[in-house]
Tab-separated table of C-alpha atoms and ligand atoms in Angstrom:
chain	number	residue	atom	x	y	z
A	19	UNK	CA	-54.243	194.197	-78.835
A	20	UNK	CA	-57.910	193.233	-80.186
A	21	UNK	CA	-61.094	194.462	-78.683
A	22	UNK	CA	-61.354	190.582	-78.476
A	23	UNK	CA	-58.240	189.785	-76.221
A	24	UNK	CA	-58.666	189.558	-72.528
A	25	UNK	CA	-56.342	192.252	-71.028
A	26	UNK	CA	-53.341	190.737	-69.057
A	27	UNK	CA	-53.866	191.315	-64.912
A	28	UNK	CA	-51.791	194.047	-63.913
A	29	UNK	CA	-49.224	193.786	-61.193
A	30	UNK	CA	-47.937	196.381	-58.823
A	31	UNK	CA	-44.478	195.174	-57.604
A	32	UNK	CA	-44.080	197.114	-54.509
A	33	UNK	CA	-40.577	197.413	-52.551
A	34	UNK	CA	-38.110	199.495	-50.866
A	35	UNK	CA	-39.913	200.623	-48.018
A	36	UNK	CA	-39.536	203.054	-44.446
A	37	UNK	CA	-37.600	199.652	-42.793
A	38	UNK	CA	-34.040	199.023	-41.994
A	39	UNK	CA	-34.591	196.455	-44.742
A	40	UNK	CA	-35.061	198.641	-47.808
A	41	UNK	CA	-32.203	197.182	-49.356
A	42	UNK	CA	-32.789	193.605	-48.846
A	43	UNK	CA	-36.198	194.690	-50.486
A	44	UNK	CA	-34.754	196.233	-53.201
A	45	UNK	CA	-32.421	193.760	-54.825
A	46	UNK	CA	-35.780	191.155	-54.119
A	47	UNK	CA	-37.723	193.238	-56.472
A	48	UNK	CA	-35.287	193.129	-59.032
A	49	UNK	CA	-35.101	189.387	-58.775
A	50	UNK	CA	-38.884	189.147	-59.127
A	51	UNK	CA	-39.418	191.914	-61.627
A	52	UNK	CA	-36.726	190.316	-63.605
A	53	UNK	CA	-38.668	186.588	-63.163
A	54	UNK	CA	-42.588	187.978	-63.708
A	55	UNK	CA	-43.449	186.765	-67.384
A	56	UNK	CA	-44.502	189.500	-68.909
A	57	UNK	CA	-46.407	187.829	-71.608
A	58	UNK	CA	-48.902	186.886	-69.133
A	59	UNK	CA	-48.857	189.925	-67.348
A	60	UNK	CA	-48.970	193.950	-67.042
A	61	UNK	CA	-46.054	195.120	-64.197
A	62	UNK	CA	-46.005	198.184	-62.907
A	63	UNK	CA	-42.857	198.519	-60.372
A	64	UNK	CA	-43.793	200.820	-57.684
A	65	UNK	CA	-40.719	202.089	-55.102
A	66	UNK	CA	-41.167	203.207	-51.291
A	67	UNK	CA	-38.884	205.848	-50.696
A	68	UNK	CA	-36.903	205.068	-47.381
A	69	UNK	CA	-39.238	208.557	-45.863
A	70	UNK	CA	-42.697	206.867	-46.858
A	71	UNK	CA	-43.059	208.378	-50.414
A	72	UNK	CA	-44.440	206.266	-53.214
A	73	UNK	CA	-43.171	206.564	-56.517
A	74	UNK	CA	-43.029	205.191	-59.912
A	75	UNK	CA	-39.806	203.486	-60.011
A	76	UNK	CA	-37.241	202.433	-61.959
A	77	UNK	CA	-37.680	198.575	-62.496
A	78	UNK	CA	-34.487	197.852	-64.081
A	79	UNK	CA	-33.220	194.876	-62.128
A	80	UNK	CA	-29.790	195.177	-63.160
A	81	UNK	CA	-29.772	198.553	-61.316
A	82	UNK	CA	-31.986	197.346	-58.300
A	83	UNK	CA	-28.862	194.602	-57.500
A	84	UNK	CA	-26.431	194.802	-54.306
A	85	UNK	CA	-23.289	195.471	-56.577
A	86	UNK	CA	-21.194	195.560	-53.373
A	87	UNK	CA	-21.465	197.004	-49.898
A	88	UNK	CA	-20.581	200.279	-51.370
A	89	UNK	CA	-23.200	200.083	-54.071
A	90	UNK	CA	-26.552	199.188	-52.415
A	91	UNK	CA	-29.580	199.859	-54.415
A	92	UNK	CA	-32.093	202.448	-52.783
A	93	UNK	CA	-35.529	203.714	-54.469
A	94	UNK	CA	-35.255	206.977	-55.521
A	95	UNK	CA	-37.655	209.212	-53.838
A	96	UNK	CA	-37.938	212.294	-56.416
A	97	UNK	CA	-39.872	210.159	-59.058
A	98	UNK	CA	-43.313	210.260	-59.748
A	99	UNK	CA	-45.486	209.958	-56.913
A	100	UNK	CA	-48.240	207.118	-57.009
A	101	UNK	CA	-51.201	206.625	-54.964
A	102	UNK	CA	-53.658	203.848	-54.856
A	103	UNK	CA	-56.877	204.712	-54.852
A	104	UNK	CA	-60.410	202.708	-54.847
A	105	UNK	CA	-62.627	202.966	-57.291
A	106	UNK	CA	-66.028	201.010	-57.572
A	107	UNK	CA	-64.496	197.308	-58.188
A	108	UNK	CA	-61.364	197.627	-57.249
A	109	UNK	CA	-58.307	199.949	-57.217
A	110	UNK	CA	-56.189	202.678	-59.524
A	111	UNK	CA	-53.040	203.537	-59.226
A	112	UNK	CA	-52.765	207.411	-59.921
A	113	UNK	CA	-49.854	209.263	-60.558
A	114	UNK	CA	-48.906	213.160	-60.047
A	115	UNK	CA	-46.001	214.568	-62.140
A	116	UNK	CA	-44.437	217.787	-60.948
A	117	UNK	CA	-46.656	220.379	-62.579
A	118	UNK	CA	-49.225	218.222	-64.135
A	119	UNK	CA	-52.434	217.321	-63.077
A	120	UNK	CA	-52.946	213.405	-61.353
A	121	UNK	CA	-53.429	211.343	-64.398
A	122	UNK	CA	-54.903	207.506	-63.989
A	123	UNK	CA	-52.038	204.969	-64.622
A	124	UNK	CA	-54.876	202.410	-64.989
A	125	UNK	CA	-56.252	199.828	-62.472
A	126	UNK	CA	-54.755	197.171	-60.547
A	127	UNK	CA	-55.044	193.162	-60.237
A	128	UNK	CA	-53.091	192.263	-57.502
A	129	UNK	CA	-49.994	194.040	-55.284
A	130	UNK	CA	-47.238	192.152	-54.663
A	131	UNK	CA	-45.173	193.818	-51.333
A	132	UNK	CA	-42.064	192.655	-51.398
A	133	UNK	CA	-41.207	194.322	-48.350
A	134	UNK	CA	-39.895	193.019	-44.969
A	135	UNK	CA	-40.115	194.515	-41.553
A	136	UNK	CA	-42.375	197.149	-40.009
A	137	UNK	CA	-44.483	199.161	-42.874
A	138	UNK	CA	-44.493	196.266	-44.700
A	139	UNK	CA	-44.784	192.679	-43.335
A	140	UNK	CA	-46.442	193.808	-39.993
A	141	UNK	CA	-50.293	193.863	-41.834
A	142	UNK	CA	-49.780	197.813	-42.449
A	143	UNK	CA	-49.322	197.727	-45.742
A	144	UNK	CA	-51.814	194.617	-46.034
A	145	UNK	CA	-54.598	196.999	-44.478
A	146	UNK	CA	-54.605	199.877	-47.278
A	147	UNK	CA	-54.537	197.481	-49.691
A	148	UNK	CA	-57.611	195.938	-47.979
A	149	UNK	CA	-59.095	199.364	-48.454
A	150	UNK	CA	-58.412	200.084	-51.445
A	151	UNK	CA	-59.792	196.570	-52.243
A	152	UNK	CA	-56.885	195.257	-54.475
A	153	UNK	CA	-55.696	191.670	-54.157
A	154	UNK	CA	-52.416	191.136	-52.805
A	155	UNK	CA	-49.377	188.050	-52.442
A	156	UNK	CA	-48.777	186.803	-49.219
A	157	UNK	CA	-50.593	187.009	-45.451
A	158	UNK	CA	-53.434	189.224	-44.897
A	159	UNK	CA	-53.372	191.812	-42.045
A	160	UNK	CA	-54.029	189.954	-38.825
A	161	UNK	CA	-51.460	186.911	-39.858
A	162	UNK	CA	-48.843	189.757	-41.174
A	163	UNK	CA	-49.308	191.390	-37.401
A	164	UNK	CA	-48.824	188.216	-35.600
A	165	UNK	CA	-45.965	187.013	-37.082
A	166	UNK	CA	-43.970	190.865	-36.811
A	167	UNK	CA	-44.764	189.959	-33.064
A	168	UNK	CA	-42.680	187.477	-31.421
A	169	UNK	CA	-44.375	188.108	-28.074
A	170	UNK	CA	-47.881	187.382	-29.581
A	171	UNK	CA	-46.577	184.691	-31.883
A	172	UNK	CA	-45.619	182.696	-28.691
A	173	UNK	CA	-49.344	183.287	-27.089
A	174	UNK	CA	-51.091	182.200	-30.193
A	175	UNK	CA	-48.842	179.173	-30.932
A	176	UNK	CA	-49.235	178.306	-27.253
A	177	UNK	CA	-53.182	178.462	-27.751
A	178	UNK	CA	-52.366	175.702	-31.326
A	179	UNK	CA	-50.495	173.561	-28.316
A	180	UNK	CA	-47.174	174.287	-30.385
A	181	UNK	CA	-43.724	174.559	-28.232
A	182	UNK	CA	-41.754	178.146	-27.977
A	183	UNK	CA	-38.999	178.782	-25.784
A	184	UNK	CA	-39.685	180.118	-22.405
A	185	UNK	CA	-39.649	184.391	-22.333
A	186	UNK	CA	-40.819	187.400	-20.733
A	187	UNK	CA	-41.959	190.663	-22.405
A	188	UNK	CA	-40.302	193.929	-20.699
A	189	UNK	CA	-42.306	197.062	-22.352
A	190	UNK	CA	-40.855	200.436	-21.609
A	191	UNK	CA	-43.416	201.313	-18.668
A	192	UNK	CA	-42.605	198.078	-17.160
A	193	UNK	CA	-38.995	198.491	-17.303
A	194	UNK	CA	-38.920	202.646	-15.949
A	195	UNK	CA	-41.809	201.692	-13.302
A	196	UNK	CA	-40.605	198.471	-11.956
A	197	UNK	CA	-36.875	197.054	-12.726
A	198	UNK	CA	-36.641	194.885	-10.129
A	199	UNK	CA	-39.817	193.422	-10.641
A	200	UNK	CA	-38.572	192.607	-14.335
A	201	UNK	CA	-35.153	191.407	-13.247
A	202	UNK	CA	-36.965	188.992	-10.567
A	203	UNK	CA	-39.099	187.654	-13.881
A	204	UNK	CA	-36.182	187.591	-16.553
A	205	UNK	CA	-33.935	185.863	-13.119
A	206	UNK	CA	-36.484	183.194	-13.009
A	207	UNK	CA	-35.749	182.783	-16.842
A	208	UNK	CA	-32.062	181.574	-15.624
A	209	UNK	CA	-28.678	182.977	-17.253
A	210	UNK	CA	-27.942	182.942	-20.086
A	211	UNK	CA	-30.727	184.937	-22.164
A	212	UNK	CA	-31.417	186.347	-24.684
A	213	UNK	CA	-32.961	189.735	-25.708
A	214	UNK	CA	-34.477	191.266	-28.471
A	215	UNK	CA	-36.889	193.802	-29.794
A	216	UNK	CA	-40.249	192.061	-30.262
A	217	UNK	CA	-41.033	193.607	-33.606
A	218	UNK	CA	-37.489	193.305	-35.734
A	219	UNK	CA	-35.586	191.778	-37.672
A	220	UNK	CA	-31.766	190.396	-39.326
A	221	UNK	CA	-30.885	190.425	-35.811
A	222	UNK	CA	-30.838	193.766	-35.326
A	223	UNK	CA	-31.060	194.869	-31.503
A	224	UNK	CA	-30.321	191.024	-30.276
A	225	UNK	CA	-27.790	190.145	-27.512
A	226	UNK	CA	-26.671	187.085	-25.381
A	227	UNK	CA	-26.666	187.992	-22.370
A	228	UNK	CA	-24.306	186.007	-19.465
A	229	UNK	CA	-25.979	188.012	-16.304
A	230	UNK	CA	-27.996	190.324	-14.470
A	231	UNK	CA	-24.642	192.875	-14.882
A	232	UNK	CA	-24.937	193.148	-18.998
A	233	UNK	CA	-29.047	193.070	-18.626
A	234	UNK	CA	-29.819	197.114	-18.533
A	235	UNK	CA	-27.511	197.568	-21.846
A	236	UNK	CA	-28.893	194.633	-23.731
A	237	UNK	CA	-32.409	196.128	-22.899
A	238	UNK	CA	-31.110	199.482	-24.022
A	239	UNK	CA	-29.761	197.990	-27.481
A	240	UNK	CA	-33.724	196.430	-27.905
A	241	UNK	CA	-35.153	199.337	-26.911
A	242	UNK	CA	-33.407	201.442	-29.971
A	243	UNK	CA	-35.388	199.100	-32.125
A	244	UNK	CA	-38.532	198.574	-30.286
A	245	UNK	CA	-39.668	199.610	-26.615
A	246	UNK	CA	-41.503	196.552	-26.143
A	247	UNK	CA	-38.255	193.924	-25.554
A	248	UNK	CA	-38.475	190.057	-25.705
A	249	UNK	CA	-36.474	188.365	-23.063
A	250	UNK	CA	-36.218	184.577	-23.606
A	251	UNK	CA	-34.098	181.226	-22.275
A	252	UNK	CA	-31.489	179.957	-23.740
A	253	UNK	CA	-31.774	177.257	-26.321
A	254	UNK	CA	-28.452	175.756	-24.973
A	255	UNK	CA	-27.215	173.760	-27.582
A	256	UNK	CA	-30.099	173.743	-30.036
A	257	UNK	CA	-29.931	173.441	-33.837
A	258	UNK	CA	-31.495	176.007	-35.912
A	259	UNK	CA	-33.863	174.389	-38.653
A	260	UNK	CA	-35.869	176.517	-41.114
A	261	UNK	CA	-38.696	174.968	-43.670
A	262	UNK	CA	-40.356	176.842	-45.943
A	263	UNK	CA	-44.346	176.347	-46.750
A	264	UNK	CA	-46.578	177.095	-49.529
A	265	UNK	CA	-50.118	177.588	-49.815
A	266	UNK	CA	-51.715	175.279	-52.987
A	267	UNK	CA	-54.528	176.664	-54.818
A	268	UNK	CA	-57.038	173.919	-53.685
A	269	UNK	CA	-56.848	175.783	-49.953
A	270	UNK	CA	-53.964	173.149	-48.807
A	271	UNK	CA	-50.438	174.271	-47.838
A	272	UNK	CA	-46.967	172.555	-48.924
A	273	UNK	CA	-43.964	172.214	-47.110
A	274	UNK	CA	-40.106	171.988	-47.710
A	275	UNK	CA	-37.358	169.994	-46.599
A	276	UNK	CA	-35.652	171.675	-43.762
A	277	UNK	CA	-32.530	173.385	-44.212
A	278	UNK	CA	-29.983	173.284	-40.956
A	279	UNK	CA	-27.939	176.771	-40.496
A	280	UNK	CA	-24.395	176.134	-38.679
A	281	UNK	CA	-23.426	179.333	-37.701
A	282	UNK	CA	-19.353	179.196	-37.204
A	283	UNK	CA	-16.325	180.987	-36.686
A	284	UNK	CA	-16.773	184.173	-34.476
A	285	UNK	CA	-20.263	183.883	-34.205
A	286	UNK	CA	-21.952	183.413	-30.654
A	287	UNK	CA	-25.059	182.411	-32.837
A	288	UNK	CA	-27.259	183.957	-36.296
A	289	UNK	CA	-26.164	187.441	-35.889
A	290	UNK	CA	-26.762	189.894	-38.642
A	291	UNK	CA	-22.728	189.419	-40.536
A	292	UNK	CA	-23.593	185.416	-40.115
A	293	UNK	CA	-26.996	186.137	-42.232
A	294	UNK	CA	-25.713	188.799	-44.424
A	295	UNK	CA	-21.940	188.084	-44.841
A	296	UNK	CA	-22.115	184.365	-44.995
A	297	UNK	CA	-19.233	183.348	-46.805
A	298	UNK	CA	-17.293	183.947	-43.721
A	299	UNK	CA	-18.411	181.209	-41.284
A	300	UNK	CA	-21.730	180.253	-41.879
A	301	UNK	CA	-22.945	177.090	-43.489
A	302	UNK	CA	-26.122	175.895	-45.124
A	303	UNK	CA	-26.842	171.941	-45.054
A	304	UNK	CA	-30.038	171.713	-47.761
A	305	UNK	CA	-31.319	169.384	-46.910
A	306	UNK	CA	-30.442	169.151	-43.368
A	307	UNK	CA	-28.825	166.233	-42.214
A	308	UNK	CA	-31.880	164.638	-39.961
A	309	UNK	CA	-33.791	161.239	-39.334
A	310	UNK	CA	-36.536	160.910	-41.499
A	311	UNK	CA	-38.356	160.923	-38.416
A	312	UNK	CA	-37.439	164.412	-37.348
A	313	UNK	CA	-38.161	165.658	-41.104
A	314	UNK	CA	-41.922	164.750	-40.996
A	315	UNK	CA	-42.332	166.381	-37.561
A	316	UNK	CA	-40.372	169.417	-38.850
A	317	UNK	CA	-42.736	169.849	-41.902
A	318	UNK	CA	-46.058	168.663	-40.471
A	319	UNK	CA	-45.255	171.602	-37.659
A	320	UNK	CA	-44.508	174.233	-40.219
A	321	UNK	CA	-48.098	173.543	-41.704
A	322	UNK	CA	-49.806	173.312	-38.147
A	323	UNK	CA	-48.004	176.907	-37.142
A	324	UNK	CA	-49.205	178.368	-40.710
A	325	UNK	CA	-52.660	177.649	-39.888
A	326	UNK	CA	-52.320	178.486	-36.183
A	327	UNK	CA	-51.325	182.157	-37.409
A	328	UNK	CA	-53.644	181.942	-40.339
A	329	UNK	CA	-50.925	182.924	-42.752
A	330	UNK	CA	-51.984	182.640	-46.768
A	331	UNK	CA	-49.322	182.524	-49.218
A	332	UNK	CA	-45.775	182.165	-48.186
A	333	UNK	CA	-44.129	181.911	-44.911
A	334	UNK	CA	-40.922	180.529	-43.675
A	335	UNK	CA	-40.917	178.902	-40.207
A	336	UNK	CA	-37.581	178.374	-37.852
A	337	UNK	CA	-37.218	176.199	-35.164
A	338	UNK	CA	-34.930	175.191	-32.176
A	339	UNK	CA	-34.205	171.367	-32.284
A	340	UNK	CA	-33.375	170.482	-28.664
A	341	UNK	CA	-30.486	167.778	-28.025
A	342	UNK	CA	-33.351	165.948	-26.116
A	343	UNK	CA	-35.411	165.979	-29.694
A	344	UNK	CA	-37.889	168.584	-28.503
A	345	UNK	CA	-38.927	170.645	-31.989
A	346	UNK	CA	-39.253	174.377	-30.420
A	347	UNK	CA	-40.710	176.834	-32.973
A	348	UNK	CA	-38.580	180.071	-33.052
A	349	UNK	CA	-40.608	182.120	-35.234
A	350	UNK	CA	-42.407	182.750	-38.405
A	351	UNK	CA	-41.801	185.224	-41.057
A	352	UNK	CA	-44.241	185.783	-43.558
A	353	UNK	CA	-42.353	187.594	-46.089
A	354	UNK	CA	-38.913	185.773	-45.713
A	355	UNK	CA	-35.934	186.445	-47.540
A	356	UNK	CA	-36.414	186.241	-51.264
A	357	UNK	CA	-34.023	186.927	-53.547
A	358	UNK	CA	-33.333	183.609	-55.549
A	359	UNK	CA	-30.224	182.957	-52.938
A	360	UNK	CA	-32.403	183.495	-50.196
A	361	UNK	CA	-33.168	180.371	-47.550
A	362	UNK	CA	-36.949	180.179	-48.470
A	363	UNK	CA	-36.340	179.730	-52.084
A	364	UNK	CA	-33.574	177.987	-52.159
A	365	UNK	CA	-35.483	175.338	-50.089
A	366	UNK	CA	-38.407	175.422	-52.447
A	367	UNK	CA	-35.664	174.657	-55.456
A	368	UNK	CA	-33.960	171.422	-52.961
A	369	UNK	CA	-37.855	170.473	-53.370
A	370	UNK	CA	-38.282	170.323	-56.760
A	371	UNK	CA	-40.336	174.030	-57.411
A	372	UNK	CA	-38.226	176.921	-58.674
A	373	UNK	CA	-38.006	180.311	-58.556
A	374	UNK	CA	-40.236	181.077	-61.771
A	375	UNK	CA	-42.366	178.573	-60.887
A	376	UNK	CA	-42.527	180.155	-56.892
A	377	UNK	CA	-43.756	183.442	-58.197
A	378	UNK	CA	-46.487	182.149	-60.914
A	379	UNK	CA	-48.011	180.586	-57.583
A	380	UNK	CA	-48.013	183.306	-55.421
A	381	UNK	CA	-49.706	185.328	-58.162
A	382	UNK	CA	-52.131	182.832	-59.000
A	383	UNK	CA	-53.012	182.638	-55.343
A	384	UNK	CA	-53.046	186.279	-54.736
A	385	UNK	CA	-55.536	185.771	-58.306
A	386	UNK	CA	-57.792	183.481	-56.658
A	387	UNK	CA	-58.363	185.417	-53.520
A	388	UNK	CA	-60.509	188.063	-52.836
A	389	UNK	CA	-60.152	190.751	-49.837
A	390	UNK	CA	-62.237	191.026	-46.727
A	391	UNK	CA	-62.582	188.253	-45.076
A	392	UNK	CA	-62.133	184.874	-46.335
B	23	LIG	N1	-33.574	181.824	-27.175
B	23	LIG	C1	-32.509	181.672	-27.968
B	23	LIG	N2	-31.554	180.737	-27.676
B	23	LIG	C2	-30.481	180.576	-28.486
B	23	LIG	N3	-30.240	181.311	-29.586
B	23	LIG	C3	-31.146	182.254	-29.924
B	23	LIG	C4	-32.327	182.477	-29.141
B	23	LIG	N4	-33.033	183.452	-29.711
B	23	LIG	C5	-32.353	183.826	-30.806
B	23	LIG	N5	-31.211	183.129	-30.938
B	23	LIG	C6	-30.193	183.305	-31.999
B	23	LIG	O1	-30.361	184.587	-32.577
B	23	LIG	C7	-30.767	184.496	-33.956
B	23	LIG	C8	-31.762	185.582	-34.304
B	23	LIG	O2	-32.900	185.500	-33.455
B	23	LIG	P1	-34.382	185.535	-34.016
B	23	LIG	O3	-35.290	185.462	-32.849
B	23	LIG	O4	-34.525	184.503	-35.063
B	23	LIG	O5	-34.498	187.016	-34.605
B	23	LIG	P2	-34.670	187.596	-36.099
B	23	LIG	O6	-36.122	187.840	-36.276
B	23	LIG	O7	-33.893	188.852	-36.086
B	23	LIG	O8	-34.147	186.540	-37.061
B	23	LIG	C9	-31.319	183.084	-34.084
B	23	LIG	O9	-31.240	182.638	-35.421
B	23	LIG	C10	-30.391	182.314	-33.138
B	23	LIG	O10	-29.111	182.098	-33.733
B	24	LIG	MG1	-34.625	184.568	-37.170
């Protein structure tokens, strides 16, 4: 390279991570690493080690694929470690070799966490990049805390005047101090409900439950996940819609066309095998089989619960369609699935935008933005 030539931005693909979802993480990296054009830019892939550690990783996306269920891809946690550090203007990544002294790896342009769940999509990870002042893809820290929160999702969508299903949140204390204060509130609810930790994921921790006599277990299973538990109605007979949106680099945001999941065979509803295991019984209709009608409230409500939440980048919104019509917004996820199979781009690629072209946006937008507040 010339004196003359303006250095390409640097990007820190960071994945893996402390959550049950390190693996789902993993083979997304390898996807993205493996789509990043690397004439236009510097990538440095950086692995979180399932116990926290940060390391230089191995980027090879051939070896970061799901091979089979016996071969799942992992980061390895003896490599290199990394730190990010800020320096006036920005931020360094720094590693430390066994035996050597730190050495600067060079500075950063923008971070793009590829990481779902808690450490990761929850605004955690959001905040030390915040202070170490590097850009970043995706939701800052308040909107990446919301949306890990389905019991605050619900109170700031209900302050945007946008319909969730009726629930109660059960936290630990309230549950040991009072039960039959929180059976009287979840009773009120009516059987069927369902239950699940506030601040997970792929299902995990979710049951139906018929009646009060399969309540204490179901709490228990929510519990192992998160000790604040979501207890909400039934969406008897609803339709499960998700839509994917897209923020433009003029501010605006763009929306899919709705995908409809039919969850068959065994399934009582979207459990974990139905998401993860799909050939079995579950079926995707892209787009979704709806009156036009329907379609335009879908996508106009994704965009209104984006802004409600103040999300930035990406997010992927699901919703409970009512047999009375009623649109119901199930939740938000601000770093949904993203391999190139995954629901969120697959709907971007039923709308005319592919995968390539997905990424080049989010890092142009992560380009365009700076931290603090905005
Ligand atoms: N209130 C509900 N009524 C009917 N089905 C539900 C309800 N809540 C969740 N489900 C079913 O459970 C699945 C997972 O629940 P969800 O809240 O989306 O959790 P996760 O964040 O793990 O995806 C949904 O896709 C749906 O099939
Ligand atoms: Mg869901």
């Amino acid at each position: 390279m010339t004196s003359q030539q303006q250095p390409k931005p640097r990007i820190a693909v960071v994945f893996g991570g402390r959550s049950s979802e390190h693996v789902i993480s993993c083979a997304t990296a390898g996807s993205v690493l493996a789509t990043i054009d690397r004439a236009a830019y510097d990538v440095i892939p950086v692995g979180i080690a399932t116990d926290g550690r940060w390391v230089l990783a191995d980027g090879d996306p051939e070896r970061l694929r799901i091979r089979s269920a016996e071969e799942l891809p992992e980061v390895d946690g003896s490599g290199d470690l990394v730190s990010l550090n800020a320096v006036a203007g920005g931020a360094e990544l720094v590693v430390s070799a066994a035996g050597a002294p730190p050495s600067v790896l060079g500075s950063v342009d923008v971070v793009f966490p590829l990481l779902h769940g808690p450490w990761g999509e929850d605004g955690t990870v959001q905040g030390l990049l915040e202070m170490a002042g590097v850009r970043y893809v995706g939701s800052g820290v308040l909107a990446s805390a919301i949306g890990m929160d389905k019991a605050v999702t619900k109170v700031v969508l209900a302050g945007a005047g946008l319909p969730t299903v009726p629930s109660v949140v059960v936290t630990a204390h309230d549950w040991r101090a009072d039960e039959t204060d929180c059976r009287e509130r979840i009773a009120a609810l009516g059987y069927p409900v369902f239950v699940k930790p506030t601040r997970a994921g792929s299902s995990m921790g979710i049951s139906k439950v018929r009646g009060p006599e399969e309540l204490a277990a179901a709490i228990e299973t929510a519990q192992a996940h998160d000790p604040k538990v979501l207890v909400e109605a039934f969406a008897a007979g609803a339709r499960e819609i998700e839509c994917g949106v897209l923020g433009a680099l003029d501010g605006g945001v763009e929306t899919t066309l709705p995908a409809e999941i039919k969850v068959g065979g065994d399934h009582e509803f979207y459990d974990f095998e139905a998401k993860y295991l799909p050939e079995e019984s579950t079926t995707i209709d892209l787009p979704a089989d709806l009156p036009d009608e329907v379609i335009a409230r879908v996508r106009e409500m994704s965009a209104q619960v984006f802004r409600a939440v103040g999300c930035e980048g990406l997010a992927r919104v699901d919703f409970f369609l009512m047999p009375s019509g009623e649109l119901l917004v199930n939740e938000i996820n601000t770093m949904p699935g993203f391999t190139p199979t995954s629901m969120y781009p697959q709907m971007w690629a039923a709308s005319g935008f592919d995968y390539p072209q997905l990424v080049e946006r989010l890092i142009q937008l992560a380009l365009a933005r700076d931290t603090g507040l905005r």
